[in-house]
């Protein structure tokens, strides 16, 4: 059974549920007395009331809140159109995880924590859902109860110091996958908190042998003494080595006086060109406009406010393994949902103490930590142990042998 109905524990928080920091003045003042500008916040215990009711691993799944946009990359007939669709999916992938105007911090995943979910693909031909191909389960995939015509997602916290998350998504029917690893480095900046996302992601379009490597913007929690809000900032890149197409995206932070929030500008190039064939301007939380190099076309590139967010399908907590996010953090989530901060804090402390105890035992017995579903690469990255490209290759080899 899948938890596909609305659950009060995991519904989006409205801004009316959230207090401003001013109502917790003494706690915030105590916290600020412990930190200095530029200080790494990784080991600082933040107050429970600023927590969002989900793990960071689950938040990463929101990159695929529009699964049709992601899988349609594989449907585009030319390298240029595929590059444009990668950009469209990427620019539309940030708003779903940041719907509230008030900033909240997701739970820091514990070492070995995993999160699994999948999505139906909207607007697909109904016949796709009744064919043998579409209804076949992907038993050897990251989410064994996911079908070939659905998008599967898996994340694991592969390191605690430094905090590194690895995640992977695939759609077998479209032969497209995505892998990523992100190390979050948090720093205190005075009136704001900065989160530097170190790592990369890569889209593999297997049918065309293309890989699009991309980076991630930094995040900022602003106005932490009043009503905090989130913005993204920095330069990211998207590159396809096989075709030479590449793009840069600037996430523009709001000026201190005036200006708009959530602005982006993007330029896309084909191999060898210094002039972009496409320029995009707008807001990642709203409408973005495209201007093409032929000078004849200017059009709406995307408007995320007009896009439906597809609900992720997650197993009920009672069916999950002990290490799965919603089961790990359930008592904290319940405490936050009923606004019982003592209950939430006690549950959070119990989880963290268990982590420390287990780490001490491993250290005393010289037992290295073993990840479950991802492996480290020679360059310090992390990849899923059974990616779609390897499984397809293995299946093809078996067919050739027989």
Short mmCIF file of N, CA, C and O in Angstrom, two decimals, residues 231-365:
data_model
loop_
_atom_site.label_atom_id
_atom_site.label_comp_id
_atom_site.label_asym_id
_atom_site.label_seq_id
_atom_site.Cartn_x
_atom_site.Cartn_y
_atom_site.Cartn_z
N UNK A 231 16.43 32.72 -0.33
CA UNK A 231 16.72 33.05 -1.71
C UNK A 231 17.92 32.23 -2.18
O UNK A 231 18.67 31.67 -1.37
N UNK A 232 18.07 32.14 -3.49
CA UNK A 232 19.16 31.41 -4.10
C UNK A 232 20.12 32.41 -4.74
O UNK A 232 19.72 33.48 -5.19
N UNK A 233 21.40 32.05 -4.79
CA UNK A 233 22.38 32.95 -5.38
C UNK A 233 23.57 32.20 -5.94
O UNK A 233 23.86 31.06 -5.54
N UNK A 234 24.26 32.83 -6.88
CA UNK A 234 25.47 32.24 -7.44
C UNK A 234 25.31 31.84 -8.90
O UNK A 234 24.22 31.91 -9.48
N UNK A 235 26.42 31.43 -9.48
CA UNK A 235 26.46 31.01 -10.89
C UNK A 235 26.53 29.50 -10.99
O UNK A 235 27.33 28.87 -10.30
N UNK A 236 25.68 28.92 -11.81
CA UNK A 236 25.72 27.49 -12.06
C UNK A 236 25.95 27.25 -13.55
O UNK A 236 25.71 28.13 -14.38
N UNK A 237 26.40 26.05 -13.87
CA UNK A 237 26.68 25.71 -15.26
C UNK A 237 25.97 24.40 -15.62
O UNK A 237 25.73 23.55 -14.77
N UNK A 238 25.65 24.28 -16.91
CA UNK A 238 25.11 23.04 -17.47
C UNK A 238 25.91 22.75 -18.73
O UNK A 238 25.96 23.58 -19.64
N UNK A 239 26.55 21.59 -18.79
CA UNK A 239 27.43 21.26 -19.91
C UNK A 239 27.15 19.87 -20.44
O UNK A 239 27.00 18.92 -19.66
N UNK A 240 27.12 19.75 -21.77
CA UNK A 240 27.04 18.44 -22.41
C UNK A 240 28.31 18.25 -23.23
O UNK A 240 28.50 18.90 -24.27
N UNK A 241 29.19 17.39 -22.77
CA UNK A 241 30.47 17.16 -23.43
C UNK A 241 30.29 16.57 -24.82
O UNK A 241 31.01 16.89 -25.76
N UNK A 242 29.29 15.71 -24.97
CA UNK A 242 29.10 14.99 -26.24
C UNK A 242 28.67 15.92 -27.37
O UNK A 242 29.08 15.74 -28.52
N UNK A 243 27.85 16.93 -27.08
CA UNK A 243 27.33 17.81 -28.13
C UNK A 243 27.97 19.19 -28.12
O UNK A 243 27.87 19.93 -29.10
N UNK A 244 28.61 19.55 -27.01
CA UNK A 244 29.22 20.87 -26.90
C UNK A 244 28.26 21.96 -26.45
O UNK A 244 28.68 23.10 -26.19
N UNK A 245 26.99 21.65 -26.33
CA UNK A 245 26.05 22.65 -25.84
C UNK A 245 26.31 22.91 -24.35
O UNK A 245 26.59 21.99 -23.59
N UNK A 246 26.22 24.18 -23.96
CA UNK A 246 26.45 24.53 -22.57
C UNK A 246 25.68 25.79 -22.21
O UNK A 246 25.26 26.56 -23.09
N UNK A 247 25.48 25.99 -20.91
CA UNK A 247 24.72 27.15 -20.45
C UNK A 247 25.24 27.60 -19.10
O UNK A 247 25.82 26.82 -18.33
N UNK A 248 25.04 28.88 -18.82
CA UNK A 248 25.32 29.43 -17.49
C UNK A 248 24.04 30.07 -16.97
O UNK A 248 23.28 30.68 -17.73
N UNK A 249 23.80 29.90 -15.69
CA UNK A 249 22.63 30.48 -15.04
C UNK A 249 23.10 31.31 -13.86
O UNK A 249 23.85 30.82 -13.01
N UNK A 250 22.66 32.55 -13.81
CA UNK A 250 22.95 33.43 -12.67
C UNK A 250 21.71 33.54 -11.80
O UNK A 250 20.65 33.99 -12.26
N UNK A 251 21.83 33.08 -10.55
CA UNK A 251 20.78 33.29 -9.57
C UNK A 251 21.12 34.59 -8.84
O UNK A 251 22.13 34.67 -8.13
N UNK A 252 20.30 35.61 -9.05
CA UNK A 252 20.62 36.95 -8.57
C UNK A 252 19.99 37.20 -7.21
O UNK A 252 18.77 37.08 -7.04
N UNK A 253 20.82 37.54 -6.23
CA UNK A 253 20.29 37.85 -4.90
C UNK A 253 19.70 39.25 -4.90
O UNK A 253 20.10 40.13 -5.66
N UNK A 254 18.73 39.45 -4.04
CA UNK A 254 18.02 40.73 -3.97
C UNK A 254 18.94 41.82 -3.42
O UNK A 254 19.61 41.61 -2.40
N UNK A 255 19.00 42.98 -4.07
CA UNK A 255 19.78 44.09 -3.52
C UNK A 255 19.23 44.51 -2.15
O UNK A 255 18.06 44.27 -1.84
N UNK A 256 20.08 45.13 -1.34
CA UNK A 256 19.65 45.55 -0.01
C UNK A 256 18.49 46.53 -0.08
O UNK A 256 17.55 46.46 0.70
N UNK A 257 18.55 47.44 -1.05
CA UNK A 257 17.45 48.38 -1.26
C UNK A 257 16.80 48.11 -2.61
O UNK A 257 17.47 48.06 -3.64
N UNK A 258 15.48 47.94 -2.60
CA UNK A 258 14.75 47.75 -3.85
C UNK A 258 15.05 46.41 -4.50
O UNK A 258 15.64 45.51 -3.91
N UNK A 259 14.64 46.30 -5.76
CA UNK A 259 14.89 45.07 -6.50
C UNK A 259 13.90 43.98 -6.18
O UNK A 259 13.14 44.05 -5.21
N UNK A 260 13.90 42.94 -7.01
CA UNK A 260 12.99 41.81 -6.85
C UNK A 260 13.72 40.58 -6.33
O UNK A 260 14.93 40.44 -6.51
N UNK A 261 12.96 39.70 -5.72
CA UNK A 261 13.52 38.43 -5.26
C UNK A 261 13.48 37.39 -6.38
O UNK A 261 12.70 37.49 -7.32
N UNK A 262 14.34 36.39 -6.24
CA UNK A 262 14.29 35.16 -7.05
C UNK A 262 14.53 35.39 -8.54
O UNK A 262 14.02 34.65 -9.38
N UNK A 263 15.33 36.38 -8.88
CA UNK A 263 15.62 36.66 -10.29
C UNK A 263 16.69 35.71 -10.82
O UNK A 263 17.61 35.31 -10.11
N UNK A 264 16.54 35.35 -12.10
CA UNK A 264 17.57 34.55 -12.78
C UNK A 264 17.82 35.13 -14.16
O UNK A 264 16.96 35.80 -14.75
N UNK A 265 19.01 34.86 -14.67
CA UNK A 265 19.31 35.11 -16.07
C UNK A 265 20.14 33.95 -16.57
O UNK A 265 21.01 33.44 -15.87
N UNK A 266 19.83 33.49 -17.77
CA UNK A 266 20.48 32.29 -18.32
C UNK A 266 20.89 32.55 -19.76
O UNK A 266 20.17 33.20 -20.52
N UNK A 267 22.07 32.05 -20.12
CA UNK A 267 22.54 32.11 -21.50
C UNK A 267 22.93 30.71 -21.94
O UNK A 267 23.66 30.01 -21.23
N UNK A 268 22.45 30.30 -23.12
CA UNK A 268 22.75 28.97 -23.66
C UNK A 268 23.53 29.11 -24.96
O UNK A 268 23.20 29.95 -25.81
N UNK A 269 24.55 28.27 -25.11
CA UNK A 269 25.45 28.35 -26.26
C UNK A 269 25.56 27.00 -26.95
O UNK A 269 25.43 25.95 -26.31
N UNK A 270 25.84 27.04 -28.25
CA UNK A 270 26.22 25.81 -28.92
C UNK A 270 27.73 25.78 -29.04
O UNK A 270 28.41 26.78 -28.84
N UNK A 271 28.29 24.62 -29.36
CA UNK A 271 29.73 24.43 -29.36
C UNK A 271 30.44 25.46 -30.25
O UNK A 271 30.04 25.68 -31.40
N UNK A 272 31.47 26.10 -29.69
CA UNK A 272 32.30 27.01 -30.46
C UNK A 272 31.77 28.42 -30.60
O UNK A 272 32.48 29.31 -31.08
N UNK A 273 30.54 28.67 -30.18
CA UNK A 273 29.95 30.00 -30.32
C UNK A 273 30.20 30.85 -29.08
O UNK A 273 30.13 30.34 -27.95
N UNK A 274 30.47 32.13 -29.29
CA UNK A 274 30.61 33.05 -28.18
C UNK A 274 29.31 33.81 -27.91
O UNK A 274 29.13 34.39 -26.84
N UNK A 275 28.42 33.78 -28.89
CA UNK A 275 27.14 34.45 -28.74
C UNK A 275 26.07 33.42 -28.40
O UNK A 275 25.95 32.40 -29.07
N UNK A 276 25.28 33.66 -27.36
CA UNK A 276 24.26 32.68 -26.97
C UNK A 276 23.14 32.60 -28.01
O UNK A 276 22.77 33.60 -28.61
N UNK A 277 22.62 31.40 -28.19
CA UNK A 277 21.47 31.25 -29.08
C UNK A 277 20.16 31.46 -28.32
O UNK A 277 19.10 31.60 -28.92
N UNK A 278 20.26 31.51 -26.98
CA UNK A 278 19.07 31.67 -26.15
C UNK A 278 19.43 32.43 -24.88
O UNK A 278 20.43 32.12 -24.22
N UNK A 279 18.63 33.44 -24.55
CA UNK A 279 18.78 34.18 -23.29
C UNK A 279 17.45 34.13 -22.55
O UNK A 279 16.39 34.38 -23.13
N UNK A 280 17.51 33.78 -21.28
CA UNK A 280 16.31 33.65 -20.46
C UNK A 280 16.42 34.60 -19.27
O UNK A 280 17.45 34.64 -18.59
N UNK A 281 15.37 35.35 -19.01
CA UNK A 281 15.30 36.23 -17.85
C UNK A 281 13.97 36.04 -17.15
O UNK A 281 12.96 35.73 -17.78
N UNK A 282 13.98 36.25 -15.84
CA UNK A 282 12.72 36.14 -15.10
C UNK A 282 12.94 35.74 -13.67
O UNK A 282 13.98 36.05 -13.06
N UNK A 283 11.98 35.03 -13.11
CA UNK A 283 12.02 34.60 -11.72
C UNK A 283 11.83 33.09 -11.64
O UNK A 283 10.90 32.55 -12.25
N UNK A 284 12.71 32.41 -10.90
CA UNK A 284 12.56 30.96 -10.78
C UNK A 284 11.31 30.58 -9.99
O UNK A 284 10.85 29.43 -10.04
N UNK A 285 10.71 31.54 -9.31
CA UNK A 285 9.47 31.30 -8.57
C UNK A 285 8.24 31.77 -9.35
O UNK A 285 7.13 31.75 -8.82
N UNK A 286 8.45 32.21 -10.59
CA UNK A 286 7.33 32.73 -11.37
C UNK A 286 7.54 32.54 -12.86
O UNK A 286 7.83 31.44 -13.33
N UNK A 287 7.45 33.64 -13.61
CA UNK A 287 7.53 33.55 -15.06
C UNK A 287 8.94 33.86 -15.55
O UNK A 287 9.62 34.73 -15.01
N UNK A 288 9.35 33.14 -16.60
CA UNK A 288 10.64 33.36 -17.25
C UNK A 288 10.40 33.55 -18.74
O UNK A 288 9.61 32.83 -19.35
N UNK A 289 11.10 34.51 -19.33
CA UNK A 289 10.93 34.84 -20.74
C UNK A 289 12.18 34.46 -21.53
O UNK A 289 13.30 34.67 -21.06
N UNK A 290 11.98 33.92 -22.72
CA UNK A 290 13.09 33.50 -23.58
C UNK A 290 13.21 34.44 -24.78
O UNK A 290 12.20 34.83 -25.38
N UNK A 291 14.45 34.79 -25.11
CA UNK A 291 14.74 35.55 -26.33
C UNK A 291 15.74 34.75 -27.15
O UNK A 291 16.80 34.38 -26.65
N UNK A 292 15.39 34.48 -28.40
CA UNK A 292 16.21 33.65 -29.27
C UNK A 292 17.12 34.52 -30.13
O UNK A 292 16.80 35.67 -30.43
N UNK A 293 18.24 33.96 -30.53
CA UNK A 293 19.27 34.75 -31.23
C UNK A 293 18.83 35.22 -32.60
O UNK A 293 19.43 36.15 -33.15
N UNK A 294 17.79 34.61 -33.17
CA UNK A 294 17.34 35.06 -34.49
C UNK A 294 16.66 36.42 -34.42
O UNK A 294 16.37 37.04 -35.45
N UNK A 295 16.40 36.87 -33.19
CA UNK A 295 15.83 38.20 -33.02
C UNK A 295 14.35 38.29 -33.33
O UNK A 295 13.72 39.33 -33.13
N UNK A 296 13.79 37.21 -33.82
CA UNK A 296 12.39 37.23 -34.23
C UNK A 296 11.46 36.69 -33.14
O UNK A 296 10.27 36.95 -33.17
N UNK A 297 12.04 35.93 -32.23
CA UNK A 297 11.18 35.27 -31.24
C UNK A 297 11.49 35.73 -29.83
O UNK A 297 12.63 35.77 -29.40
N UNK A 298 10.44 36.10 -29.14
CA UNK A 298 10.50 36.38 -27.71
C UNK A 298 9.23 35.78 -27.12
O UNK A 298 8.13 36.13 -27.56
N UNK A 299 9.38 34.86 -26.18
CA UNK A 299 8.22 34.12 -25.72
C UNK A 299 8.37 33.73 -24.26
O UNK A 299 9.46 33.81 -23.69
N UNK A 300 7.27 33.32 -23.67
CA UNK A 300 7.32 32.80 -22.31
C UNK A 300 8.02 31.45 -22.34
O UNK A 300 7.59 30.53 -23.05
N UNK A 301 9.10 31.34 -21.60
CA UNK A 301 9.86 30.09 -21.56
C UNK A 301 9.22 29.11 -20.59
O UNK A 301 9.11 27.92 -20.86
N UNK A 302 8.80 29.63 -19.44
CA UNK A 302 8.11 28.81 -18.44
C UNK A 302 7.47 29.74 -17.42
O UNK A 302 7.94 30.85 -17.19
N UNK A 303 6.38 29.28 -16.83
CA UNK A 303 5.73 29.99 -15.74
C UNK A 303 5.36 28.95 -14.69
O UNK A 303 4.38 28.22 -14.85
N UNK A 304 6.15 28.87 -13.63
CA UNK A 304 5.95 27.79 -12.65
C UNK A 304 4.63 27.93 -11.91
O UNK A 304 4.11 26.94 -11.37
N UNK A 305 4.07 29.13 -11.89
CA UNK A 305 2.78 29.31 -11.22
C UNK A 305 1.64 28.65 -11.99
O UNK A 305 0.56 28.43 -11.45
N UNK A 306 1.90 28.36 -13.26
CA UNK A 306 0.90 27.69 -14.09
C UNK A 306 1.11 26.18 -14.15
O UNK A 306 0.35 25.47 -14.80
N UNK A 307 2.16 25.69 -13.50
CA UNK A 307 2.47 24.27 -13.54
C UNK A 307 1.87 23.55 -12.34
O UNK A 307 1.93 24.04 -11.21
N UNK A 308 1.31 22.38 -12.59
CA UNK A 308 0.82 21.54 -11.50
C UNK A 308 1.99 20.76 -10.91
O UNK A 308 2.83 20.22 -11.64
N UNK A 309 2.03 20.70 -9.59
CA UNK A 309 3.05 19.90 -8.91
C UNK A 309 2.52 18.49 -8.69
O UNK A 309 1.46 18.31 -8.10
N UNK A 310 3.25 17.52 -9.18
CA UNK A 310 2.81 16.13 -9.07
C UNK A 310 3.15 15.60 -7.68
O UNK A 310 4.27 15.76 -7.20
N UNK A 311 2.18 14.97 -7.04
CA UNK A 311 2.40 14.43 -5.70
C UNK A 311 3.33 13.23 -5.74
O UNK A 311 3.16 12.32 -6.56
N UNK A 312 4.33 13.22 -4.87
CA UNK A 312 5.22 12.06 -4.78
C UNK A 312 4.50 10.92 -4.07
O UNK A 312 3.69 11.14 -3.16
N UNK A 313 4.76 9.70 -4.49
CA UNK A 313 4.14 8.52 -3.91
C UNK A 313 5.15 7.86 -2.97
O UNK A 313 6.25 7.49 -3.38
N UNK A 314 4.76 7.74 -1.70
CA UNK A 314 5.66 7.25 -0.66
C UNK A 314 4.97 6.15 0.13
O UNK A 314 3.78 6.26 0.44
N UNK A 315 5.69 5.12 0.48
CA UNK A 315 5.12 4.07 1.32
C UNK A 315 4.73 4.63 2.68
O UNK A 315 5.36 5.57 3.18
N UNK A 316 3.71 4.05 3.29
CA UNK A 316 3.32 4.48 4.62
C UNK A 316 4.47 4.24 5.59
O UNK A 316 5.29 3.34 5.39
N UNK A 317 4.52 5.01 6.65
CA UNK A 317 5.61 4.92 7.62
C UNK A 317 5.73 3.51 8.19
O UNK A 317 6.84 2.99 8.37
N UNK A 318 4.60 2.87 8.45
CA UNK A 318 4.65 1.54 9.05
C UNK A 318 5.23 0.49 8.10
O UNK A 318 5.66 -0.58 8.53
N UNK A 319 5.25 0.79 6.80
CA UNK A 319 5.83 -0.13 5.82
C UNK A 319 7.29 0.18 5.51
O UNK A 319 7.94 -0.58 4.79
N UNK A 320 7.78 1.28 6.02
CA UNK A 320 9.15 1.69 5.71
C UNK A 320 10.17 0.97 6.59
O UNK A 320 9.85 0.52 7.69
N UNK A 321 11.40 0.91 6.08
CA UNK A 321 12.50 0.38 6.87
C UNK A 321 12.87 1.39 7.95
O UNK A 321 12.55 2.58 7.85
N UNK A 322 13.58 0.93 8.97
CA UNK A 322 13.92 1.80 10.11
C UNK A 322 14.75 3.00 9.69
O UNK A 322 14.71 4.04 10.34
N UNK A 323 15.52 2.86 8.61
CA UNK A 323 16.42 3.94 8.21
C UNK A 323 15.78 4.93 7.24
O UNK A 323 16.44 5.86 6.78
N UNK A 324 14.50 4.75 6.90
CA UNK A 324 13.87 5.65 5.94
C UNK A 324 13.39 6.93 6.61
O UNK A 324 12.93 6.93 7.75
N UNK A 325 13.51 8.02 5.89
CA UNK A 325 13.39 9.37 6.45
C UNK A 325 12.14 9.58 7.29
O UNK A 325 12.21 10.04 8.44
N UNK A 326 10.98 9.30 6.74
CA UNK A 326 9.75 9.61 7.46
C UNK A 326 9.61 8.77 8.73
O UNK A 326 9.02 9.23 9.71
N UNK A 327 10.17 7.56 8.71
CA UNK A 327 10.12 6.73 9.92
C UNK A 327 11.15 7.22 10.95
O UNK A 327 10.86 7.27 12.15
N UNK A 328 12.34 7.59 10.49
CA UNK A 328 13.37 8.10 11.40
C UNK A 328 12.87 9.32 12.17
O UNK A 328 13.03 9.43 13.38
N UNK A 329 12.24 10.25 11.45
CA UNK A 329 11.89 11.55 12.02
C UNK A 329 10.43 11.67 12.43
O UNK A 329 9.96 12.77 12.74
N UNK A 330 9.70 10.56 12.46
CA UNK A 330 8.26 10.63 12.67
C UNK A 330 7.89 11.36 13.97
O UNK A 330 7.01 12.23 13.98
N UNK A 331 8.54 11.03 15.08
CA UNK A 331 8.17 11.65 16.36
C UNK A 331 8.48 13.15 16.37
O UNK A 331 7.75 13.94 16.99
N UNK A 332 9.55 13.54 15.70
CA UNK A 332 9.86 14.97 15.58
C UNK A 332 8.78 15.66 14.76
O UNK A 332 8.28 16.73 15.11
N UNK A 333 8.40 15.02 13.67
CA UNK A 333 7.38 15.58 12.78
C UNK A 333 6.04 15.74 13.50
O UNK A 333 5.37 16.76 13.37
N UNK A 334 5.67 14.73 14.29
CA UNK A 334 4.42 14.82 15.06
C UNK A 334 4.48 15.98 16.04
O UNK A 334 3.53 16.77 16.16
N UNK A 335 5.60 16.12 16.75
CA UNK A 335 5.75 17.21 17.70
C UNK A 335 5.62 18.57 17.04
O UNK A 335 4.95 19.48 17.56
N UNK A 336 6.25 18.73 15.88
CA UNK A 336 6.15 20.00 15.16
C UNK A 336 4.73 20.25 14.66
O UNK A 336 4.24 21.38 14.70
N UNK A 337 4.08 19.18 14.21
CA UNK A 337 2.73 19.34 13.64
C UNK A 337 1.73 19.80 14.70
O UNK A 337 0.84 20.60 14.41
N UNK A 338 1.88 19.30 15.93
CA UNK A 338 0.94 19.69 17.00
C UNK A 338 1.49 20.85 17.83
O UNK A 338 0.92 21.20 18.86
N UNK A 339 2.61 21.40 17.36
CA UNK A 339 3.23 22.56 18.00
C UNK A 339 3.68 22.26 19.44
O UNK A 339 3.62 23.12 20.32
N UNK A 340 4.12 21.02 19.66
CA UNK A 340 4.67 20.62 20.95
C UNK A 340 6.19 20.57 20.81
O UNK A 340 6.77 19.55 20.45
N UNK A 341 6.84 21.72 21.06
CA UNK A 341 8.27 21.82 20.82
C UNK A 341 9.09 20.96 21.79
O UNK A 341 10.17 20.49 21.45
N UNK A 342 8.57 20.74 22.99
CA UNK A 342 9.28 19.87 23.94
C UNK A 342 9.33 18.44 23.41
O UNK A 342 10.37 17.78 23.47
N UNK A 343 8.21 17.98 22.88
CA UNK A 343 8.15 16.62 22.31
C UNK A 343 9.08 16.51 21.11
O UNK A 343 9.84 15.55 20.98
N UNK A 344 9.03 17.52 20.23
CA UNK A 344 9.86 17.50 19.02
C UNK A 344 11.34 17.54 19.39
O UNK A 344 12.16 16.82 18.81
N UNK A 345 11.69 18.39 20.35
CA UNK A 345 13.09 18.53 20.75
C UNK A 345 13.61 17.25 21.39
O UNK A 345 14.73 16.80 21.11
N UNK A 346 12.79 16.63 22.24
CA UNK A 346 13.20 15.38 22.90
C UNK A 346 13.42 14.28 21.87
O UNK A 346 14.40 13.51 21.95
N UNK A 347 12.54 14.19 20.89
CA UNK A 347 12.68 13.17 19.84
C UNK A 347 13.92 13.43 19.00
O UNK A 347 14.66 12.50 18.65
N UNK A 348 14.16 14.69 18.68
CA UNK A 348 15.34 15.06 17.88
C UNK A 348 16.62 14.73 18.64
O UNK A 348 17.58 14.17 18.07
N UNK A 349 16.66 15.04 19.93
CA UNK A 349 17.84 14.76 20.75
C UNK A 349 18.10 13.25 20.85
O UNK A 349 19.26 12.80 20.84
N UNK A 350 17.03 12.46 20.94
CA UNK A 350 17.17 11.01 21.02
C UNK A 350 17.79 10.44 19.75
O UNK A 350 18.65 9.56 19.79
N UNK A 351 17.36 10.96 18.60
CA UNK A 351 17.91 10.52 17.31
C UNK A 351 19.39 10.86 17.23
O UNK A 351 20.23 10.03 16.85
N UNK A 352 19.72 12.09 17.61
CA UNK A 352 21.11 12.55 17.52
C UNK A 352 22.01 11.80 18.50
O UNK A 352 23.16 11.48 18.18
N UNK A 353 21.49 11.50 19.70
CA UNK A 353 22.30 10.76 20.68
C UNK A 353 22.56 9.34 20.20
O UNK A 353 23.67 8.81 20.38
N UNK A 354 21.57 8.73 19.59
CA UNK A 354 21.75 7.38 19.05
C UNK A 354 22.84 7.39 17.98
O UNK A 354 23.67 6.47 17.92
N UNK A 355 22.84 8.43 17.15
CA UNK A 355 23.88 8.56 16.13
C UNK A 355 25.26 8.66 16.75
O UNK A 355 26.21 8.00 16.31
N UNK A 356 25.38 9.47 17.80
CA UNK A 356 26.68 9.63 18.46
C UNK A 356 27.14 8.32 19.10
O UNK A 356 28.32 7.95 19.02
N UNK A 357 26.21 7.60 19.73
CA UNK A 357 26.56 6.33 20.37
C UNK A 357 27.03 5.31 19.33
O UNK A 357 28.03 4.60 19.56
N UNK A 358 26.34 5.24 18.20
CA UNK A 358 26.72 4.28 17.16
C UNK A 358 28.07 4.65 16.56
O UNK A 358 28.88 3.76 16.25
N UNK A 359 28.32 5.95 16.39
CA UNK A 359 29.61 6.39 15.85
C UNK A 359 30.74 6.05 16.81
O UNK A 359 31.84 5.65 16.38
N UNK A 360 30.49 6.20 18.11
CA UNK A 360 31.52 5.88 19.11
C UNK A 360 31.87 4.39 19.08
O UNK A 360 33.04 4.01 19.14
N UNK A 361 30.84 3.55 18.97
CA UNK A 361 31.07 2.10 18.92
C UNK A 361 31.89 1.73 17.69
O UNK A 361 32.82 0.91 17.76
N UNK A 362 31.56 2.33 16.54
CA UNK A 362 32.32 2.04 15.32
C UNK A 362 33.78 2.47 15.47
O UNK A 362 34.70 1.75 15.06
N UNK A 363 33.98 3.63 16.09
CA UNK A 363 35.35 4.13 16.27
C UNK A 363 36.14 3.25 17.22
O UNK A 363 37.31 2.92 16.96
N UNK A 364 35.51 2.84 18.32
CA UNK A 364 36.20 2.00 19.31
C UNK A 364 36.57 0.64 18.75
O UNK A 364 37.58 0.05 19.14
N UNK A 365 35.77 0.15 17.82
CA UNK A 365 36.02 -1.18 17.25
C UNK A 365 36.64 -1.11 15.85
O UNK A 365 36.74 -2.14 15.17
#
